[in-house]
Coordinates of C-alpha atoms in Angstrom, one line a residue:
Chain O
X19 CA 5.4 20.8 17.9
X20 CA 2.3 20.0 15.8
X21 CA 0.8 16.5 15.5
X22 CA -1.3 15.4 12.6
X23 CA -3.7 12.5 13.4
X24 CA -4.9 10.6 10.4
X25 CA -8.4 9.2 10.9
X26 CA -10.7 7.3 8.6
X27 CA -14.4 6.9 8.5
X28 CA -15.3 3.2 8.4
X29 CA -18.3 1.0 8.9
X30 CA -19.2 0.1 12.4
X31 CA -17.4 -3.3 13.1
X32 CA -20.8 -4.8 14.0
X33 CA -22.1 -4.1 10.5
X34 CA -19.0 -5.0 8.4
X35 CA -20.4 -8.4 7.5
X36 CA -23.5 -6.7 6.0
X37 CA -21.5 -4.6 3.6
X38 CA -22.1 -5.9 0.1
X39 CA -19.5 -6.2 -2.7
X40 CA -21.6 -3.9 -4.8
X41 CA -21.6 -1.2 -2.0
X42 CA -17.8 -1.2 -2.0
X43 CA -17.6 -1.0 -5.8
X44 CA -20.0 2.0 -5.9
X45 CA -18.5 3.6 -2.8
X46 CA -22.0 3.8 -1.3
X47 CA -21.6 1.9 1.9
X48 CA -25.0 1.1 3.5
X49 CA -23.8 0.9 7.1
X50 CA -23.4 3.0 10.2
X51 CA -20.2 4.9 9.7
X52 CA -17.9 5.7 12.6
X53 CA -14.3 6.6 13.3
X54 CA -12.0 3.6 12.5
X55 CA -11.6 2.1 16.0
X56 CA -7.8 1.8 15.5
X57 CA -7.5 5.6 14.8
X58 CA -9.1 6.5 18.2
X59 CA -5.9 5.4 19.8
X60 CA -3.9 7.8 17.6
X61 CA -6.3 10.6 18.5
X62 CA -6.1 9.9 22.2
X63 CA -2.2 9.8 22.0
X64 CA -2.2 13.2 20.2
X65 CA -4.3 14.7 23.1
X66 CA -2.0 13.1 25.7
X67 CA 1.1 14.4 23.9
X68 CA -0.6 17.8 23.9
X69 CA -0.8 17.6 27.7
X70 CA 2.8 16.3 28.0
X71 CA 4.6 18.6 25.6
X72 CA 2.2 21.4 24.8
X73 CA 1.9 20.1 21.3
X74 CA -1.0 21.3 19.0
X75 CA -2.9 18.7 17.0
X76 CA -4.9 18.5 13.9
X77 CA -7.1 15.5 12.7
X78 CA -6.9 14.9 9.0
X79 CA -9.3 12.6 7.1
X80 CA -9.5 11.8 3.4
X81 CA -13.0 10.8 2.7
X82 CA -16.5 11.7 1.5
X83 CA -18.2 14.7 2.9
X84 CA -19.8 12.5 5.6
X85 CA -16.4 11.9 7.1
X86 CA -16.7 15.3 8.7
X87 CA -18.5 13.3 11.5
X88 CA -15.3 11.4 12.4
X89 CA -13.4 14.7 12.5
X90 CA -16.1 16.0 14.9
X91 CA -15.5 12.9 17.0
X92 CA -11.8 13.6 17.1
X93 CA -12.4 17.2 18.0
X94 CA -14.9 16.2 20.7
X95 CA -12.3 13.9 22.2
X96 CA -10.0 16.9 22.4
X97 CA -7.9 17.1 19.2
X98 CA -7.2 20.8 18.5
X99 CA -8.3 21.2 14.9
X100 CA -9.6 19.2 11.9
X101 CA -9.4 19.1 8.1
X102 CA -11.2 17.1 5.6
X103 CA -9.7 16.3 2.2
X104 CA -12.6 15.4 -0.2
X105 CA -11.9 12.0 -1.8
X106 CA -14.6 12.1 -4.4
X107 CA -12.2 13.3 -7.2
X108 CA -9.9 10.4 -6.5
X109 CA -12.0 7.4 -7.6
X110 CA -9.9 4.6 -9.0
X111 CA -6.8 5.4 -7.0
X112 CA -4.9 2.9 -4.9
X113 CA -3.2 3.0 -1.5
X114 CA -0.4 5.2 -2.9
X115 CA -3.0 7.7 -4.0
X116 CA -4.4 7.8 -0.4
X117 CA -0.9 8.1 1.1
X118 CA 0.3 10.8 -1.3
X119 CA -2.7 13.0 -0.7
X120 CA -2.5 12.5 3.1
X121 CA 1.2 13.3 3.0
X122 CA 0.5 16.5 1.2
X123 CA -2.2 17.4 3.7
X124 CA 0.3 16.8 6.6
X125 CA 2.8 19.1 4.9
X126 CA 0.2 21.8 4.3
X127 CA -0.6 21.6 8.0
X128 CA 3.1 22.0 8.9
X129 CA 3.0 19.0 11.3
X130 CA 6.2 17.4 12.5
X131 CA 4.7 14.2 13.9
X132 CA 2.1 12.0 12.3
X133 CA 0.0 9.4 14.3
X134 CA -2.4 6.9 12.9
X135 CA -4.0 3.6 13.8
X136 CA -2.5 0.3 12.8
X137 CA -5.0 -0.3 10.0
X138 CA -8.5 0.4 8.9
X139 CA -11.2 -2.1 9.6
X140 CA -12.5 -1.9 6.0
X141 CA -9.5 -1.9 3.7
X142 CA -7.3 -3.7 6.3
X143 CA -4.1 -2.6 4.4
X144 CA -2.2 -1.2 7.3
X145 CA 0.0 0.5 4.7
X146 CA -1.1 4.1 4.9
X147 CA 1.4 5.0 7.7
X148 CA 4.3 3.5 5.6
X149 CA 3.1 5.3 2.5
X150 CA 2.7 8.7 4.1
X151 CA 6.2 8.3 5.7
X152 CA 7.6 7.3 2.3
X153 CA 6.1 10.3 0.5
X154 CA 7.2 12.7 3.1
X155 CA 10.7 11.0 3.3
X156 CA 10.3 10.7 7.1
X157 CA 11.2 7.8 9.3
X158 CA 8.4 5.3 10.2
X159 CA 7.9 3.3 13.4
X160 CA 4.9 1.0 13.3
X161 CA 3.1 -0.9 16.1
X162 CA 4.1 1.7 18.7
X163 CA 2.8 0.8 22.2
X164 CA 4.4 3.7 24.2
X165 CA 5.8 7.1 23.5
X166 CA 8.7 7.2 25.9
X167 CA 10.1 10.7 25.3
X168 CA 10.3 13.5 22.8
X169 CA 13.5 15.5 23.3
X170 CA 16.3 17.1 21.3
X171 CA 14.2 16.8 18.1
X172 CA 14.0 13.0 18.5
X173 CA 11.3 10.7 19.5
X174 CA 11.8 7.5 21.5
X175 CA 9.1 4.9 21.4
X176 CA 8.5 1.3 22.4
X177 CA 6.9 -1.0 19.9
X178 CA 5.6 -4.5 19.8
X179 CA 6.5 -7.0 17.2
X180 CA 6.0 -10.7 17.2
X181 CA 7.9 -12.1 20.1
X182 CA 9.7 -8.9 21.1
X183 CA 9.4 -5.4 22.3
X184 CA 11.8 -2.8 20.9
X185 CA 12.8 0.6 22.1
X186 CA 13.5 2.8 19.0
X187 CA 14.6 6.4 18.6
X188 CA 14.2 8.3 15.3
X189 CA 14.7 11.9 14.4
X190 CA 11.6 14.2 14.0
X191 CA 9.7 14.7 11.8
X192 CA 8.4 11.1 11.9
X193 CA 5.4 8.9 11.3
X194 CA 4.1 6.5 13.9
X195 CA 1.3 3.9 13.7
X196 CA 0.0 3.1 17.1
X197 CA -1.3 -0.1 18.7
X198 CA -4.2 -0.7 21.0
X199 CA -1.8 -1.1 24.0
X200 CA -0.8 2.6 23.8
X201 CA -3.7 4.1 25.8
X202 CA -7.4 3.9 26.5
X203 CA -9.3 6.4 24.2
X204 CA -11.6 8.7 26.1
X205 CA -15.2 9.1 25.3
X206 CA -16.1 12.6 24.0
X207 CA -17.5 14.8 26.7
X208 CA -20.8 16.6 26.4
X209 CA -18.9 19.9 26.3
X210 CA -16.5 18.5 23.8
X211 CA -19.3 17.4 21.5
X212 CA -20.9 20.9 21.7
X213 CA -17.6 22.5 20.9
X214 CA -16.9 20.1 18.0
X215 CA -20.3 20.9 16.5
X216 CA -19.4 24.6 16.4
X217 CA -15.8 24.2 15.2
X218 CA -15.1 25.1 11.6
X219 CA -13.8 22.1 9.6
X220 CA -12.2 23.2 6.3
X221 CA -13.0 20.9 3.4
X222 CA -10.2 20.8 0.8
X223 CA -10.1 19.4 -2.7
X224 CA -7.3 17.0 -3.1
X225 CA -6.2 18.9 -6.3
X226 CA -5.6 22.1 -4.2
X227 CA -2.9 20.2 -2.3
X228 CA -0.8 20.2 -5.4
X229 CA -0.4 16.4 -5.5
X230 CA 0.9 15.1 -8.8
X231 CA -1.7 12.7 -10.3
X232 CA -0.2 9.2 -10.5
X233 CA -2.0 6.4 -12.2
X234 CA -3.0 3.6 -9.8
X235 CA -0.4 0.8 -9.6
X236 CA -2.9 -1.8 -8.4
X237 CA -6.5 -2.5 -9.4
X238 CA -9.3 -4.4 -7.7
X239 CA -11.1 -7.1 -9.5
X240 CA -13.8 -9.6 -8.7
X241 CA -14.9 -8.2 -5.4
X242 CA -16.9 -10.9 -3.8
X243 CA -18.2 -12.5 -0.6
X244 CA -16.2 -15.5 0.6
X245 CA -18.0 -18.8 -0.1
X246 CA -20.3 -19.7 2.8
X247 CA -19.8 -23.0 4.4
X248 CA -22.9 -25.0 3.5
X249 CA -23.0 -27.6 6.4
X250 CA -24.4 -26.7 9.7
X251 CA -23.1 -27.4 13.2
X252 CA -22.8 -31.1 14.1
X253 CA -23.9 -31.4 17.7
X254 CA -21.9 -33.7 19.9
X255 CA -24.4 -35.5 22.1
X256 CA -23.6 -37.6 25.2
X257 CA -24.9 -38.4 28.6
X258 CA -21.9 -36.8 30.3
X259 CA -19.1 -34.4 29.5
X260 CA -16.8 -37.4 29.3
X261 CA -18.9 -39.1 26.7
X262 CA -19.1 -35.9 24.7
X263 CA -15.4 -35.5 24.9
X264 CA -14.8 -39.0 23.7
X265 CA -17.0 -38.5 20.7
X266 CA -15.4 -35.2 19.8
X267 CA -11.9 -36.6 20.1
X268 CA -12.9 -39.5 17.8
X269 CA -14.0 -37.0 15.1
X270 CA -11.0 -34.7 15.5
X271 CA -8.6 -37.6 15.3
X272 CA -10.4 -38.9 12.2
X273 CA -10.0 -35.5 10.5
X274 CA -6.3 -35.4 11.5
X275 CA -6.6 -31.9 13.0
X276 CA -5.0 -33.1 16.2
Chain T
X12 CA 14.1 -11.6 -13.5
X13 CA 13.3 -13.2 -10.2
X14 CA 10.8 -13.7 -7.5
X15 CA 12.4 -12.2 -4.4
X16 CA 11.3 -13.3 -0.9
X17 CA 12.4 -11.5 2.2
X18 CA 13.1 -14.1 4.9
X19 CA 12.7 -12.4 8.3
X20 CA 14.6 -14.0 11.1
X21 CA 14.9 -13.8 14.9
X22 CA 17.6 -15.3 17.2
X23 CA 15.6 -18.6 16.9
X24 CA 16.1 -18.7 13.1
X25 CA 13.9 -17.9 10.1
X26 CA 10.4 -16.8 10.9
X27 CA 7.9 -19.6 10.0
X28 CA 5.5 -17.3 8.1
X29 CA 8.3 -16.2 5.8
X30 CA 9.2 -19.8 5.1
X31 CA 5.6 -20.4 4.1
X32 CA 5.8 -17.6 1.6
X33 CA 9.1 -19.0 0.2
X34 CA 7.3 -22.3 -0.4
X35 CA 4.5 -20.7 -2.4
X36 CA 7.0 -18.4 -4.2
X37 CA 8.5 -21.5 -5.9
X38 CA 5.1 -22.3 -7.4
X39 CA 4.7 -18.7 -8.6
X40 CA 8.3 -18.6 -10.0
X41 CA 7.7 -21.8 -11.9
X42 CA 4.7 -20.3 -13.6
X43 CA 6.6 -17.2 -14.4
X44 CA 9.7 -19.2 -15.6
X45 CA 12.0 -17.3 -13.3
X46 CA 14.2 -18.3 -10.3
X47 CA 13.3 -17.8 -6.6
X48 CA 15.7 -15.8 -4.5
X49 CA 15.4 -15.8 -0.7
X50 CA 17.0 -12.6 0.7
X51 CA 18.3 -12.7 4.2
X52 CA 19.6 -9.5 5.8
X53 CA 22.2 -9.5 8.6
X54 CA 25.7 -8.7 9.8
X55 CA 26.9 -12.1 8.6
X56 CA 25.5 -15.1 6.7
X57 CA 24.5 -17.3 9.7
X58 CA 20.8 -16.6 9.3
X59 CA 21.1 -17.2 5.6
X60 CA 22.5 -20.7 6.1
X61 CA 19.4 -21.9 7.9
X62 CA 17.2 -20.9 4.8
X63 CA 19.1 -23.2 2.4
X64 CA 16.9 -26.2 3.0
X65 CA 13.6 -24.5 1.8
X66 CA 14.0 -24.8 -1.9
X67 CA 15.1 -21.4 -3.1
X68 CA 17.2 -21.3 -6.3
X69 CA 19.6 -19.3 -4.3
X70 CA 19.8 -17.6 -1.0
X71 CA 21.1 -14.0 -1.1
X72 CA 22.8 -13.0 2.1
X73 CA 22.8 -9.2 2.3
X74 CA 25.6 -8.7 4.7
X75 CA 26.8 -5.5 6.3
X76 CA 27.8 -4.6 9.9
X77 CA 25.0 -2.0 10.4
X78 CA 22.4 -4.8 9.6
X79 CA 23.2 -6.8 12.7
X80 CA 19.8 -6.1 14.1
X81 CA 16.7 -5.4 12.1
X82 CA 16.0 -1.8 11.4
X83 CA 13.5 -0.7 8.7
X84 CA 15.7 1.7 6.7
X85 CA 18.6 -0.7 6.7
X86 CA 16.6 -3.7 5.6
X87 CA 14.8 -1.7 2.9
X88 CA 18.1 -0.3 1.5
X89 CA 19.6 -3.8 1.4
X90 CA 16.5 -5.4 -0.2
X91 CA 16.3 -2.6 -2.8
X92 CA 19.8 -3.5 -3.9
X93 CA 18.8 -7.2 -4.0
X94 CA 15.6 -6.3 -6.0
X95 CA 17.7 -4.4 -8.6
X96 CA 20.5 -6.9 -8.8
X97 CA 18.1 -9.8 -9.3
X98 CA 15.7 -7.8 -11.5
X99 CA 12.9 -8.9 -9.3
X100 CA 9.4 -8.5 -10.8
X101 CA 7.7 -10.1 -7.8
X102 CA 8.7 -9.3 -4.2
X103 CA 7.0 -11.1 -1.3
X104 CA 7.2 -10.9 2.5
X105 CA 5.2 -12.4 5.3
X106 CA 2.6 -9.9 6.7
X107 CA 4.2 -9.6 10.1
X108 CA 4.7 -6.2 11.6
X109 CA 8.2 -6.0 10.1
X110 CA 7.2 -7.7 6.8
X111 CA 4.4 -5.2 6.3
X112 CA 6.5 -2.1 6.9
X113 CA 9.3 -3.5 4.7
X114 CA 7.0 -4.4 1.8
X115 CA 5.2 -1.1 1.8
X116 CA 8.4 1.0 2.0
X117 CA 10.3 -1.1 -0.5
X118 CA 7.3 -1.0 -2.9
X119 CA 7.2 2.8 -2.7
X120 CA 10.9 3.1 -3.4
X121 CA 10.6 0.8 -6.5
X122 CA 7.5 2.6 -7.8
X123 CA 5.6 -0.7 -7.4
X124 CA 2.0 -1.6 -6.6
X125 CA 1.5 -3.2 -3.2
X126 CA -1.0 -5.8 -2.1
X127 CA -0.9 -5.9 1.7
X128 CA -1.9 -9.0 3.7
X129 CA -2.7 -11.2 0.8
X130 CA -4.3 -14.6 1.6
X131 CA -3.6 -16.2 -1.8
X132 CA -1.4 -15.7 -4.9
X133 CA -1.7 -16.7 -8.5
X134 CA -0.3 -16.0 -11.9
X135 CA -2.4 -14.9 -14.9
X136 CA -0.8 -14.1 -18.3
X137 CA 2.6 -13.7 -16.7
X138 CA 1.4 -11.3 -14.0
X139 CA 0.8 -11.7 -10.3
X140 CA -2.7 -11.8 -8.9
X141 CA -2.9 -11.4 -5.1
X142 CA -6.1 -12.2 -3.3
X143 CA -6.9 -10.0 -0.3
X144 CA -9.4 -10.4 2.4
X145 CA -10.9 -7.1 3.3
X146 CA -13.7 -5.6 5.4
X147 CA -12.4 -7.8 8.3
X148 CA -12.7 -11.0 6.3
X149 CA -16.1 -10.3 5.0
X150 CA -15.1 -9.7 1.4
X151 CA -12.4 -11.0 -1.0
X152 CA -10.8 -9.1 -3.8
X153 CA -8.3 -9.9 -6.5
X154 CA -5.5 -7.3 -6.8
X155 CA -3.8 -6.9 -10.1
X156 CA -0.8 -4.8 -10.8
X157 CA 0.0 -2.2 -13.5
X158 CA 3.5 -1.6 -12.3
X159 CA 6.5 -3.6 -13.5
X160 CA 7.4 -4.6 -10.0
X161 CA 4.7 -6.3 -8.0
X162 CA 4.9 -6.4 -4.2
X163 CA 2.7 -8.4 -1.7
X164 CA 2.8 -9.3 1.9
X165 CA 1.2 -12.6 2.9
X166 CA -0.9 -13.3 5.9
X167 CA 0.7 -16.0 8.1
X168 CA -0.7 -19.6 7.6
X169 CA -2.0 -18.8 4.1
X170 CA 0.3 -21.5 2.7
X171 CA 1.8 -24.7 4.2
X172 CA 5.2 -24.7 5.7
X173 CA 7.6 -26.0 2.9
X174 CA 9.1 -29.4 3.0
X175 CA 12.9 -29.4 3.5
X176 CA 14.9 -30.2 0.3
X177 CA 17.7 -32.6 0.1
X178 CA 19.8 -30.3 -2.0
X179 CA 20.8 -27.1 -0.2
X180 CA 20.4 -23.8 -2.1
X181 CA 23.7 -22.0 -2.8
X182 CA 24.3 -18.9 -0.7
X183 CA 25.4 -15.8 -2.5
X184 CA 26.9 -12.9 -0.5
X185 CA 26.1 -9.3 -1.3
X186 CA 27.4 -6.4 0.7
X187 CA 25.2 -3.4 0.3
X188 CA 28.0 -1.2 1.6
X189 CA 25.9 0.5 4.3
X190 CA 27.2 2.6 7.1
X191 CA 25.6 3.6 10.3
X192 CA 24.9 7.0 8.8
X193 CA 22.6 5.4 6.2
X194 CA 20.2 4.2 8.9
X195 CA 17.6 6.4 10.4
X196 CA 16.6 4.4 13.5
X197 CA 18.5 3.7 16.7
X198 CA 17.5 0.4 18.3
X199 CA 18.1 1.2 22.0
X200 CA 16.8 -2.0 23.5
X201 CA 15.1 -5.3 22.6
X202 CA 13.2 -7.2 25.1
X203 CA 12.2 -10.8 24.3
X204 CA 8.4 -11.2 25.0
X205 CA 8.5 -14.8 23.6
X206 CA 7.9 -16.8 26.7
X207 CA 7.7 -20.1 24.8
X208 CA 4.0 -19.7 24.2
X209 CA 2.8 -20.6 20.7
X210 CA 1.8 -17.4 18.9
X211 CA -1.7 -17.0 17.7
X212 CA -0.6 -16.1 14.2
X213 CA 1.5 -19.3 13.7
X214 CA -0.6 -21.7 15.7
X215 CA -2.1 -24.8 14.0
X216 CA -4.5 -25.2 16.9
X217 CA -6.0 -22.4 19.1
X218 CA -8.0 -23.0 22.3
X219 CA -9.8 -19.8 23.2
X220 CA -11.9 -18.7 26.2
X221 CA -14.6 -16.1 26.5
X222 CA -17.0 -14.6 29.0
X223 CA -18.1 -18.2 29.9
X224 CA -15.2 -18.3 32.3
X225 CA -16.8 -15.5 34.4
X226 CA -17.8 -17.6 37.4
X227 CA -14.1 -18.3 38.0
X228 CA -11.9 -16.6 35.4
X229 CA -8.5 -17.7 36.5
X230 CA -9.6 -21.3 36.8
X231 CA -11.4 -21.0 33.4
X232 CA -8.3 -19.8 31.6
X233 CA -6.2 -22.3 33.5
X234 CA -8.4 -25.0 31.9
X235 CA -8.0 -23.4 28.5
X236 CA -4.3 -23.2 28.9
X237 CA -4.0 -26.8 30.1
X238 CA -5.8 -28.1 27.0
X239 CA -3.7 -25.7 24.8
X240 CA -0.5 -27.0 26.4
X241 CA -1.5 -30.6 25.8
X242 CA -2.2 -29.9 22.1
X243 CA 0.8 -27.5 21.5
X244 CA -1.8 -24.9 20.8
X245 CA -2.0 -21.1 21.3
X246 CA -4.3 -19.5 23.9
X247 CA -6.9 -17.2 22.4
X248 CA -9.6 -15.0 23.9
X249 CA -12.7 -13.0 23.0
X250 CA -12.7 -9.3 23.4
X251 CA -15.2 -9.7 26.3
X252 CA -12.7 -11.8 28.2
X253 CA -9.9 -9.3 27.5
X254 CA -12.0 -6.3 28.4
X255 CA -13.1 -7.9 31.7
X256 CA -9.4 -8.3 32.5
X257 CA -9.3 -12.1 32.5
X258 CA -6.4 -12.3 30.1
X259 CA -4.0 -9.8 28.4
X260 CA -4.9 -8.2 25.1
X261 CA -2.2 -10.1 23.1
X262 CA -4.5 -13.2 23.2
X263 CA -7.5 -11.4 21.7
X264 CA -8.9 -12.8 18.5
X265 CA -11.2 -10.7 16.3
X266 CA -11.5 -7.5 14.5
X267 CA -9.6 -5.4 17.0
X268 CA -7.4 -8.3 17.9
X269 CA -5.8 -10.8 15.7
X270 CA -7.1 -12.6 12.6
X271 CA -6.2 -16.3 12.9
X272 CA -6.3 -19.3 10.5
X273 CA -5.6 -22.4 12.5
X274 CA -6.4 -26.0 11.5
X275 CA -8.5 -26.3 14.7
X276 CA -10.1 -23.5 16.7
X277 CA -11.7 -24.6 20.0
X278 CA -14.0 -21.8 21.4
X279 CA -14.9 -22.3 25.0
X280 CA -17.5 -20.1 26.5
X281 CA -17.5 -17.7 23.6
X282 CA -20.9 -16.6 22.4
X283 CA -19.5 -15.4 19.0
X284 CA -19.9 -11.7 18.6
X285 CA -19.7 -10.8 14.9
X286 CA -16.3 -9.1 15.5
X287 CA -14.9 -12.4 16.9
X288 CA -16.4 -14.5 14.1
X289 CA -14.6 -12.2 11.6
X290 CA -11.3 -12.9 13.2
X291 CA -11.5 -16.7 13.4
X292 CA -14.0 -17.7 10.7
X293 CA -11.2 -18.8 8.4
X294 CA -10.2 -21.7 10.8
X295 CA -10.3 -25.1 9.1
X296 CA -12.3 -26.8 11.9
X297 CA -14.2 -25.0 14.6
X298 CA -15.4 -26.6 17.8
X299 CA -17.7 -24.5 20.1
X300 CA -18.4 -25.3 23.7
X301 CA -21.2 -23.2 25.1
X302 CA -24.3 -23.9 27.3
X303 CA -26.5 -21.7 25.1
X304 CA -27.4 -23.7 21.9
X305 CA -28.7 -20.4 20.3
X306 CA -25.3 -18.7 20.7
X307 CA -24.1 -17.3 17.3
X308 CA -20.7 -19.2 17.6
X309 CA -22.6 -22.4 16.7
X310 CA -23.4 -20.9 13.2
X311 CA -19.7 -21.0 12.4
X312 CA -18.9 -24.2 14.3
X313 CA -18.4 -27.5 12.7
X314 CA -18.8 -29.3 16.0
X315 CA -20.9 -28.0 18.8
X316 CA -20.9 -29.1 22.4
X317 CA -23.8 -27.7 24.4
X318 CA -22.3 -27.6 27.8
X319 CA -20.3 -25.8 30.5
X320 CA -16.6 -25.3 29.7
X321 CA -15.8 -26.1 33.4
X322 CA -17.0 -29.6 32.8
X323 CA -16.3 -30.1 29.1
X324 CA -12.7 -28.8 29.0
X325 CA -11.4 -31.1 31.8
X326 CA -13.2 -34.0 30.1
X327 CA -11.6 -33.1 26.8
X328 CA -8.1 -32.8 28.3
X329 CA -8.5 -36.1 30.2
X330 CA -9.7 -37.9 27.0
X331 CA -6.9 -36.5 24.9
X332 CA -4.2 -37.4 27.5
X333 CA -5.6 -41.0 27.3
X334 CA -5.6 -41.1 23.5
X335 CA -2.4 -39.2 22.7
X336 CA -0.6 -40.9 25.5
X337 CA 0.8 -37.7 26.9

């Protein structure tokens, strides 16, 4: 069995608020770039499945040349191999462009299970797993919190939805998006980092994957910062907690929020 | 043509966030001059009946035995038929786990553009415009569509819950003629995790605790829960509190937790890491309780109480009991 882990390079969550609309338009993000935190759970699960079932794994990223760093991170954690698809020729695409290219890369790698995080912290679409599954024609299970068993060419998982936990079985090959509850991602070891630095990481042009060019079905317009709230914090004073509580309740009742 | 809304349901009835979408869909449909169709998928029309009061021009009950329980491939197959039969040009779902996978998969099958987790919708020149909040709520962007069919999922609490109508929508039955062989997933078991707590996504009020509970975490979160219980609120937490093991992850608000949009967010003992602020900054009113007046949470707060949650929360609970007569 071969597992493809889809990872994305995203700004560090502590710096997301400093990303300007102009940076996103130009694609030149001025922030520390790291592996999308949600994708670390997918990388960890691929490594764990390697231990459980002897599966091999490959991390695939669609991104700029700098995204090689997140692939090194995945390798240093223990993912077996890595591949970067250069996104620079895909300007103006939409999430279907991303999904179709990643699906082609999964196919080129001959993987039979795809793991990815629930969403990226930058685009927040959470749609890439569904898109990749749709292009490949494979079943999708999202929000997976446990891989129960892989047997008889089927995978059984637990997943968390609002108000319920479901146990679902689908035939392989399949695409899973995983939740934070699934595991605790390891930190790359020193030896892992050294190995990752020496590992060859092929960089592939999207065109070489034979993906048919489709025109984008959505377009982004008027990228902007949300309006900042002008007023500042109103301090609730009082000689005691009880006095403060009474004043606060007065205000909240007047505003009809309670 | 139509605006088609998928109404997700559980054994408790239609999911609140899909009803919110149905409310807004009526405004969108009016602007487009087309009817609103609420599509409900199931083995019979019981769930569809409960949707009749929310103002759709009609409720389409997609009824087939294999659809007794939600499974992605079955729901998508049924909704695809509904989209074709009603010539839907706009298809909307709530951005729940299921709503997001349904919207994306259906959009792909229909060759449609897809705007995930939109926070607002509008119409310009007869076309849908979906506003998305990206970079973890630090940027907004308008999404426009070049495809004939336009699909969006809508973040819970983006729109008010619709008023009930005096005239019930007619129910139309449609059998998509599915057999078990058409479905790809086996649902082996479902365990209800809904223990009567208000969920963060749907809560009008959230009371959240952070590292400020450290001196006595279980008592701290008991105080948070007591106030939440009194207000019918959900219990939230900062990542610091979750990582410290004070409370399970499902309560986490923030970039690697849940994005929330309540009318009132009470942050107790939360300093306000930037990742937390990104997850709750959209709350209508924010109250922060923290002994450190320089804590970043006060930059987002409308009301600040410089104090210790172990004193302020019980005082607040006592005061509210008095005023609300509960």
